[in-house]
Coordinates of N, CA and C in Angstrom, one line a residue:
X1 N -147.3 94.8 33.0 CA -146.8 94.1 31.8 C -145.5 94.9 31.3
X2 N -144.4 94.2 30.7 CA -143.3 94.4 30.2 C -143.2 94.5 28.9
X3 N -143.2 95.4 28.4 CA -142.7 95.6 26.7 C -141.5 95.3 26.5
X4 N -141.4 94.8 25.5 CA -139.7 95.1 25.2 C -139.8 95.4 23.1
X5 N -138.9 95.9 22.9 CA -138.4 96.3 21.6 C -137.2 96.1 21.0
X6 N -136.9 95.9 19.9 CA -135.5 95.5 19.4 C -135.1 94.5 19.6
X7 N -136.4 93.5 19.3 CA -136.0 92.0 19.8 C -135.1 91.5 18.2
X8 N -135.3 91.6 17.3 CA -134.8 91.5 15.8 C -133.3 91.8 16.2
X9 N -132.9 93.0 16.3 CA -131.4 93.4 16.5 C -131.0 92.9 18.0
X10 N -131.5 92.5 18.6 CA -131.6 91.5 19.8 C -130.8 89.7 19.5
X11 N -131.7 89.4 18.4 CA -131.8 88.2 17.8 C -130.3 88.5 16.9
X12 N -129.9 89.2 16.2 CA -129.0 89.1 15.2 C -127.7 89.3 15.9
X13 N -127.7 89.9 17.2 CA -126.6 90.0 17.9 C -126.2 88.9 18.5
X14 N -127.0 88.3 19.1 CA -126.4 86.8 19.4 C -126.5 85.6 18.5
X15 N -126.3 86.0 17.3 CA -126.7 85.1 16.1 C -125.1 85.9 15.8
X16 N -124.6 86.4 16.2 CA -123.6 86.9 15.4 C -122.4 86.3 16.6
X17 N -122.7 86.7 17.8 CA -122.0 86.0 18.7 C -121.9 84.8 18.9
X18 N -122.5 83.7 18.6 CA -122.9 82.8 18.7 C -121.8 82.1 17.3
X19 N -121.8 82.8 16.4 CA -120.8 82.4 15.3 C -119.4 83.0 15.7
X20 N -118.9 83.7 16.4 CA -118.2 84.2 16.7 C -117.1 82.7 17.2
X21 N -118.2 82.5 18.5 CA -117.5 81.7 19.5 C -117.3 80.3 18.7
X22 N -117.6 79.7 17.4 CA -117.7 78.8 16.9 C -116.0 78.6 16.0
X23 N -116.0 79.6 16.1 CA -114.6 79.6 15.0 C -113.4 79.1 15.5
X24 N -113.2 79.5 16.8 CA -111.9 78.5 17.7 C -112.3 77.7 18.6
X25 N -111.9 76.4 18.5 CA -112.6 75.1 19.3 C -111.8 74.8 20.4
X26 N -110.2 74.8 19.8 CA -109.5 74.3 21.3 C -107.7 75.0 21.2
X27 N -107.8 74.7 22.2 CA -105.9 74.9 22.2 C -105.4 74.6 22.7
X28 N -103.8 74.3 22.4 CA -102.7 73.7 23.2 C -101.8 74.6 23.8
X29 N -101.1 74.4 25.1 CA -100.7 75.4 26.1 C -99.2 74.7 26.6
X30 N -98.3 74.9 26.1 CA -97.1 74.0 26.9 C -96.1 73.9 25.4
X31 N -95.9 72.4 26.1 CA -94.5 71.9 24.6 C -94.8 71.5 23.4
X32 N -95.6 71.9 23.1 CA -95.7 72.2 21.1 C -95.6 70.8 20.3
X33 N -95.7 69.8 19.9 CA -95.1 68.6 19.2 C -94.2 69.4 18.3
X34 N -93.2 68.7 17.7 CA -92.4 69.3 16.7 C -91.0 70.1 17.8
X35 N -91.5 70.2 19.0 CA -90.0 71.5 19.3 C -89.0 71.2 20.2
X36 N -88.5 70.9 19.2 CA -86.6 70.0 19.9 C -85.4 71.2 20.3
X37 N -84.5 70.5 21.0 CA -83.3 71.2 21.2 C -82.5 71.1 19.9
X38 N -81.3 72.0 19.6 CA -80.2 72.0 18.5 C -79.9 70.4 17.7
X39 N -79.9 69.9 19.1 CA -79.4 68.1 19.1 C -80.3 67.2 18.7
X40 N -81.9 67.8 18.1 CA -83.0 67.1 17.8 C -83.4 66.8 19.0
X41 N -82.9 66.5 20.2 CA -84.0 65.7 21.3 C -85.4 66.6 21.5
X42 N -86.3 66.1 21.9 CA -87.9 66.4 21.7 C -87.6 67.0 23.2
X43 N -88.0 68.5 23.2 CA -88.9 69.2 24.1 C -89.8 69.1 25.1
X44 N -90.8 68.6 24.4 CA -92.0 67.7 24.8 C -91.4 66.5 26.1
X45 N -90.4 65.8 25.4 CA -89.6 64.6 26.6 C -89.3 65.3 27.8
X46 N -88.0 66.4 27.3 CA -87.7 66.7 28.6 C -88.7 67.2 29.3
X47 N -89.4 67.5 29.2 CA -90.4 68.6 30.0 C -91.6 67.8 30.6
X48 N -91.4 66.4 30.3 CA -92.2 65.3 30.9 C -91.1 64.7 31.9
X49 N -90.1 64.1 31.4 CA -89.0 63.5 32.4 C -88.9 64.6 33.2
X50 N -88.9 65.7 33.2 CA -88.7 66.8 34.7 C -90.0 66.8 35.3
X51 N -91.3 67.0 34.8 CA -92.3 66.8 35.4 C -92.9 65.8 36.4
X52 N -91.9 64.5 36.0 CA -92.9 63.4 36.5 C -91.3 62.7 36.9
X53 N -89.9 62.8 36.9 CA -89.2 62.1 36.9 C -88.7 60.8 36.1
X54 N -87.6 60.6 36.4 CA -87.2 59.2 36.0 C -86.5 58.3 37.0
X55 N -86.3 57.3 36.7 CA -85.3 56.3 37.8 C -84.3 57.3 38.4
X56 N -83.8 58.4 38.3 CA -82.5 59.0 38.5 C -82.7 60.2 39.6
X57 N -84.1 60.7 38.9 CA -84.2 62.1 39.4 C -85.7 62.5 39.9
X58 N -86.0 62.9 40.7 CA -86.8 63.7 41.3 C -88.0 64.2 40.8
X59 N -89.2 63.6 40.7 CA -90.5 64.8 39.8 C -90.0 65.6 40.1
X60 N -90.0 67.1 39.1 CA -90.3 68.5 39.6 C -91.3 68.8 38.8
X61 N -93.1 68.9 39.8 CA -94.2 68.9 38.8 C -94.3 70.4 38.5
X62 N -93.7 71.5 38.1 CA -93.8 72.5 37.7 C -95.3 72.8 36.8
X63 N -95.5 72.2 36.3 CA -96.4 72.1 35.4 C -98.0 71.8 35.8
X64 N -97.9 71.3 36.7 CA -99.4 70.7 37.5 C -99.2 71.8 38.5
X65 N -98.5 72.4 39.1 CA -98.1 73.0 40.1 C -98.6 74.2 39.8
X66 N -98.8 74.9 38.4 CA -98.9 75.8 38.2 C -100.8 75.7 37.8
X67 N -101.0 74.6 36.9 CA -102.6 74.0 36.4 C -102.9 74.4 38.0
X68 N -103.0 74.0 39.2 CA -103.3 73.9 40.4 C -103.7 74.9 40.8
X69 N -102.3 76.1 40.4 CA -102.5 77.4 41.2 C -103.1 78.5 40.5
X70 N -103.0 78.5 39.3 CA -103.6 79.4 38.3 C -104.9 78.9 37.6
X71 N -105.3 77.7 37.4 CA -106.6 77.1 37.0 C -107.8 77.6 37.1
X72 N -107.8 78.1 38.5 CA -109.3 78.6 38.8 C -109.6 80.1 38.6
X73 N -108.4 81.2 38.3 CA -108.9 82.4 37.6 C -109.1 82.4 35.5
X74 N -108.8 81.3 35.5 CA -109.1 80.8 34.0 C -110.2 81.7 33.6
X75 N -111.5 80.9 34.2 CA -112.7 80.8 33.3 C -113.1 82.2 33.1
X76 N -113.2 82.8 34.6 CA -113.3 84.6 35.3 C -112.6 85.2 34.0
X77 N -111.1 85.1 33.8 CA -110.6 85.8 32.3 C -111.2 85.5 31.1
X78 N -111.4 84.2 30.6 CA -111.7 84.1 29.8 C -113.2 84.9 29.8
X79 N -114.1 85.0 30.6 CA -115.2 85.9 30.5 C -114.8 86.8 30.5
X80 N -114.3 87.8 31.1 CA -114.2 89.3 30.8 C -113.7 89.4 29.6
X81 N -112.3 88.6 28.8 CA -111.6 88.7 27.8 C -113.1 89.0 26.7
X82 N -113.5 88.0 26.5 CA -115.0 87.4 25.7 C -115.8 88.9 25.6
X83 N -116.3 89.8 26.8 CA -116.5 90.5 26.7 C -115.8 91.8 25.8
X84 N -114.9 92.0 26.1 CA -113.8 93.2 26.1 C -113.7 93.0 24.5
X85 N -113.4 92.0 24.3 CA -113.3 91.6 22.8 C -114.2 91.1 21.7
X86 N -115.5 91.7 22.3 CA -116.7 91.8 21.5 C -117.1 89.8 21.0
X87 N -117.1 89.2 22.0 CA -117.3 87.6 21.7 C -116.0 87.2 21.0
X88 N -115.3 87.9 20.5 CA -114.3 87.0 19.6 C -113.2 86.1 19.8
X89 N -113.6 84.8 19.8 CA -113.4 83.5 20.5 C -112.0 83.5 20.5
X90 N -111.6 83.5 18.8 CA -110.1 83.7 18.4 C -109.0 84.8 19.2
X91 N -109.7 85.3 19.5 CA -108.5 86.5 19.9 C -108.4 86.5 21.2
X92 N -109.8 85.6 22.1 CA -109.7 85.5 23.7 C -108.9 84.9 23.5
X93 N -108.8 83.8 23.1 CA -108.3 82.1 23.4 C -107.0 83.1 23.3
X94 N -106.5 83.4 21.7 CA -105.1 83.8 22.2 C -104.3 84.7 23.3
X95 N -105.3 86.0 23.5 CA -104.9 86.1 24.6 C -104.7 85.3 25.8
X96 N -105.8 84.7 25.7 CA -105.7 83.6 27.0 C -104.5 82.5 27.5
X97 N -104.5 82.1 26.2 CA -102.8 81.3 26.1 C -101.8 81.9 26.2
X98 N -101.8 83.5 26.1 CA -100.6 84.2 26.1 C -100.4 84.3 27.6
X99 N -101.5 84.3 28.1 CA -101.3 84.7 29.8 C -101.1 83.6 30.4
X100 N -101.3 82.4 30.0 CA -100.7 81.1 30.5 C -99.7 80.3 30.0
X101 N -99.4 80.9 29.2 CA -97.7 81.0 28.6 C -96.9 81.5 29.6
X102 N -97.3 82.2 29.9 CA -96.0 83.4 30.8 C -96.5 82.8 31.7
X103 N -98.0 82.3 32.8 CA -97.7 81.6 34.0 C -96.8 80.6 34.0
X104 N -97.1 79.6 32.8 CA -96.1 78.5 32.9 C -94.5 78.8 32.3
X105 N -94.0 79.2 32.0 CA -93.1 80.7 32.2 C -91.7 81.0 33.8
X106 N -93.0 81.3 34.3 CA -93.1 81.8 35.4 C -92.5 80.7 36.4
X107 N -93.9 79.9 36.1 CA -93.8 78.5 37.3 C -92.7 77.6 37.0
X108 N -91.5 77.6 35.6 CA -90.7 77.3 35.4 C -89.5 77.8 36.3
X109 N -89.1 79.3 35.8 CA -87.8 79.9 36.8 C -87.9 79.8 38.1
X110 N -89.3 79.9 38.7 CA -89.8 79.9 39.8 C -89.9 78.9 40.8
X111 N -89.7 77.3 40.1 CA -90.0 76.3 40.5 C -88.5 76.0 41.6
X112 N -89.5 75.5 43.0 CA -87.6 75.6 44.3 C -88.3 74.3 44.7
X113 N -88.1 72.8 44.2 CA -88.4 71.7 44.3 C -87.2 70.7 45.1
X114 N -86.9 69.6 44.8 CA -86.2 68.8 45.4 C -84.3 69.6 44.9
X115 N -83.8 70.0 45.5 CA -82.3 70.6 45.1 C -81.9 69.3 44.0
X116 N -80.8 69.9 43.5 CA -80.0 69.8 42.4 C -78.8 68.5 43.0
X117 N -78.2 67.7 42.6 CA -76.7 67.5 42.6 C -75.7 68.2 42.6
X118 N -74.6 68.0 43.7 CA -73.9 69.0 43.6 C -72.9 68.7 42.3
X119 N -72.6 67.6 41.5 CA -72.1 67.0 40.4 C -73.1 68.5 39.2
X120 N -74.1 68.1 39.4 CA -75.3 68.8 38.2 C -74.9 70.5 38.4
X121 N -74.7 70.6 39.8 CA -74.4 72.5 40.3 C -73.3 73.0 39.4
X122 N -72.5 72.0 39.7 CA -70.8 72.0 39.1 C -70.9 72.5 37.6
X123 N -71.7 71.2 37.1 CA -71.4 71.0 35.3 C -72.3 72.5 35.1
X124 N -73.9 72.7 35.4 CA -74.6 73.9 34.9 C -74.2 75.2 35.1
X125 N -73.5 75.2 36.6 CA -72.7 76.4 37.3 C -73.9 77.7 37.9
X126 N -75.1 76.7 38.4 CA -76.4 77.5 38.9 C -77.1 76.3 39.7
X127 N -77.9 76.4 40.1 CA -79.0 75.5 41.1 C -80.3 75.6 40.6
X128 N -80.6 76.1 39.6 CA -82.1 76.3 39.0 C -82.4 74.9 38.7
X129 N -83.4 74.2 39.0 CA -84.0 72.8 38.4 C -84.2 72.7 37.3
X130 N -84.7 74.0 37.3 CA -85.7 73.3 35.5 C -84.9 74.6 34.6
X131 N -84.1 75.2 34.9 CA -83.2 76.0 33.8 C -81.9 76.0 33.5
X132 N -81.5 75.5 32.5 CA -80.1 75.3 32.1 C -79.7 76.3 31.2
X133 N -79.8 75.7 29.7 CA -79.9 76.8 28.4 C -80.9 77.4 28.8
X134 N -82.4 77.1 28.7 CA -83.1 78.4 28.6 C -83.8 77.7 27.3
X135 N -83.6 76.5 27.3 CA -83.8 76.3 25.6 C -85.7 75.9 25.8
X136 N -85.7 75.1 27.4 CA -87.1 74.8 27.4 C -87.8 75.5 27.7
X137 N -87.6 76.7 28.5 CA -88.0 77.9 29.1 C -88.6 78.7 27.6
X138 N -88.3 78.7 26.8 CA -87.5 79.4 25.6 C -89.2 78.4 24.7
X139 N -88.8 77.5 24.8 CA -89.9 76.5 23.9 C -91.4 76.6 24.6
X140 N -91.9 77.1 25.5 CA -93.1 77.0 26.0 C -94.2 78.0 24.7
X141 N -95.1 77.1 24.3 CA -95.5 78.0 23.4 C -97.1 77.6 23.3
X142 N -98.1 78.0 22.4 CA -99.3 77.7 22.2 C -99.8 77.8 21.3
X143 N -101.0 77.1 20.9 CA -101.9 76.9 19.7 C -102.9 77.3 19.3
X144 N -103.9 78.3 18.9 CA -105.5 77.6 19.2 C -106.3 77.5 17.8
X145 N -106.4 76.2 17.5 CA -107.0 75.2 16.7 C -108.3 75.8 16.4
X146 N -108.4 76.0 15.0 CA -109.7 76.6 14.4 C -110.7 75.3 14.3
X147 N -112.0 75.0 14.1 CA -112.9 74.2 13.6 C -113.0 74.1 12.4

């Protein structure tokens, strides 16, 4: 037979964890609503019209490309984080977004998709797809939404 003791401080610890993980529900990871270039145009647009294309130009799925390749050490972090950080939901998540900030970041400068125009080479005076100003690169940002 198995004893056990300190079922009480047992009980209160995950009663305390358990409220921990309740405080942040969700988050957002990418183009922010609200975050335009100088000129007002929405963020958010461009970064879908480069994702997915238009009549003119080329998907460059940067963005799924990255969900794809980085997706599945997610959960693995988020557990250790969870740990390390004594359950505290709030402070994984942010960390957690911070490190998928800088993947998608990453998968931006990084992205060697369908070439450029040589007209588009001319006017930017580079070949990067998805970086011009730097303005979208620059706008990648995140949220994480309390309950």
């Amino acid at each position: 037979m198995v004893k056990l003791s300190g079922g009480d401080k047992l009980a209160a610890k995950l009663a305390e964890i358990a409220k921990n993980l309740q405080n942040a529900v969700s988050v957002d990871v990418g183009f922010l609503e609200g975050a335009t270039y100088p000129d007002g145009t929405s963020v958010p647009l461009v970064a879908a019209l480069n994702e997915f294309g238009t009549r003119d130009t080329p998907p460059r799925p940067f963005f799924r490309g990255m969900i794809d390749d980085k997706s599945p050490e997610w959960p693995d972090a988020v557990g250790n984080l969870l740990v390390a950080n004594g359950y505290d939901a709030e402070k994984t998540l942010g960390q957690t977004c911070e490190a998928i900030k800088g993947q998608l970041q990453a998968a931006i400068t990084a992205y060697d998709g369908p070439p450029l125009q040589p007209a588009t080479i001319a006017r930017k005076g580079n070949d990067k797809q998805l970086v011009d100003t730097g303005h979208m690169l620059a706008s990648v940002d995140y949220a994480v939404k309390k309950s």
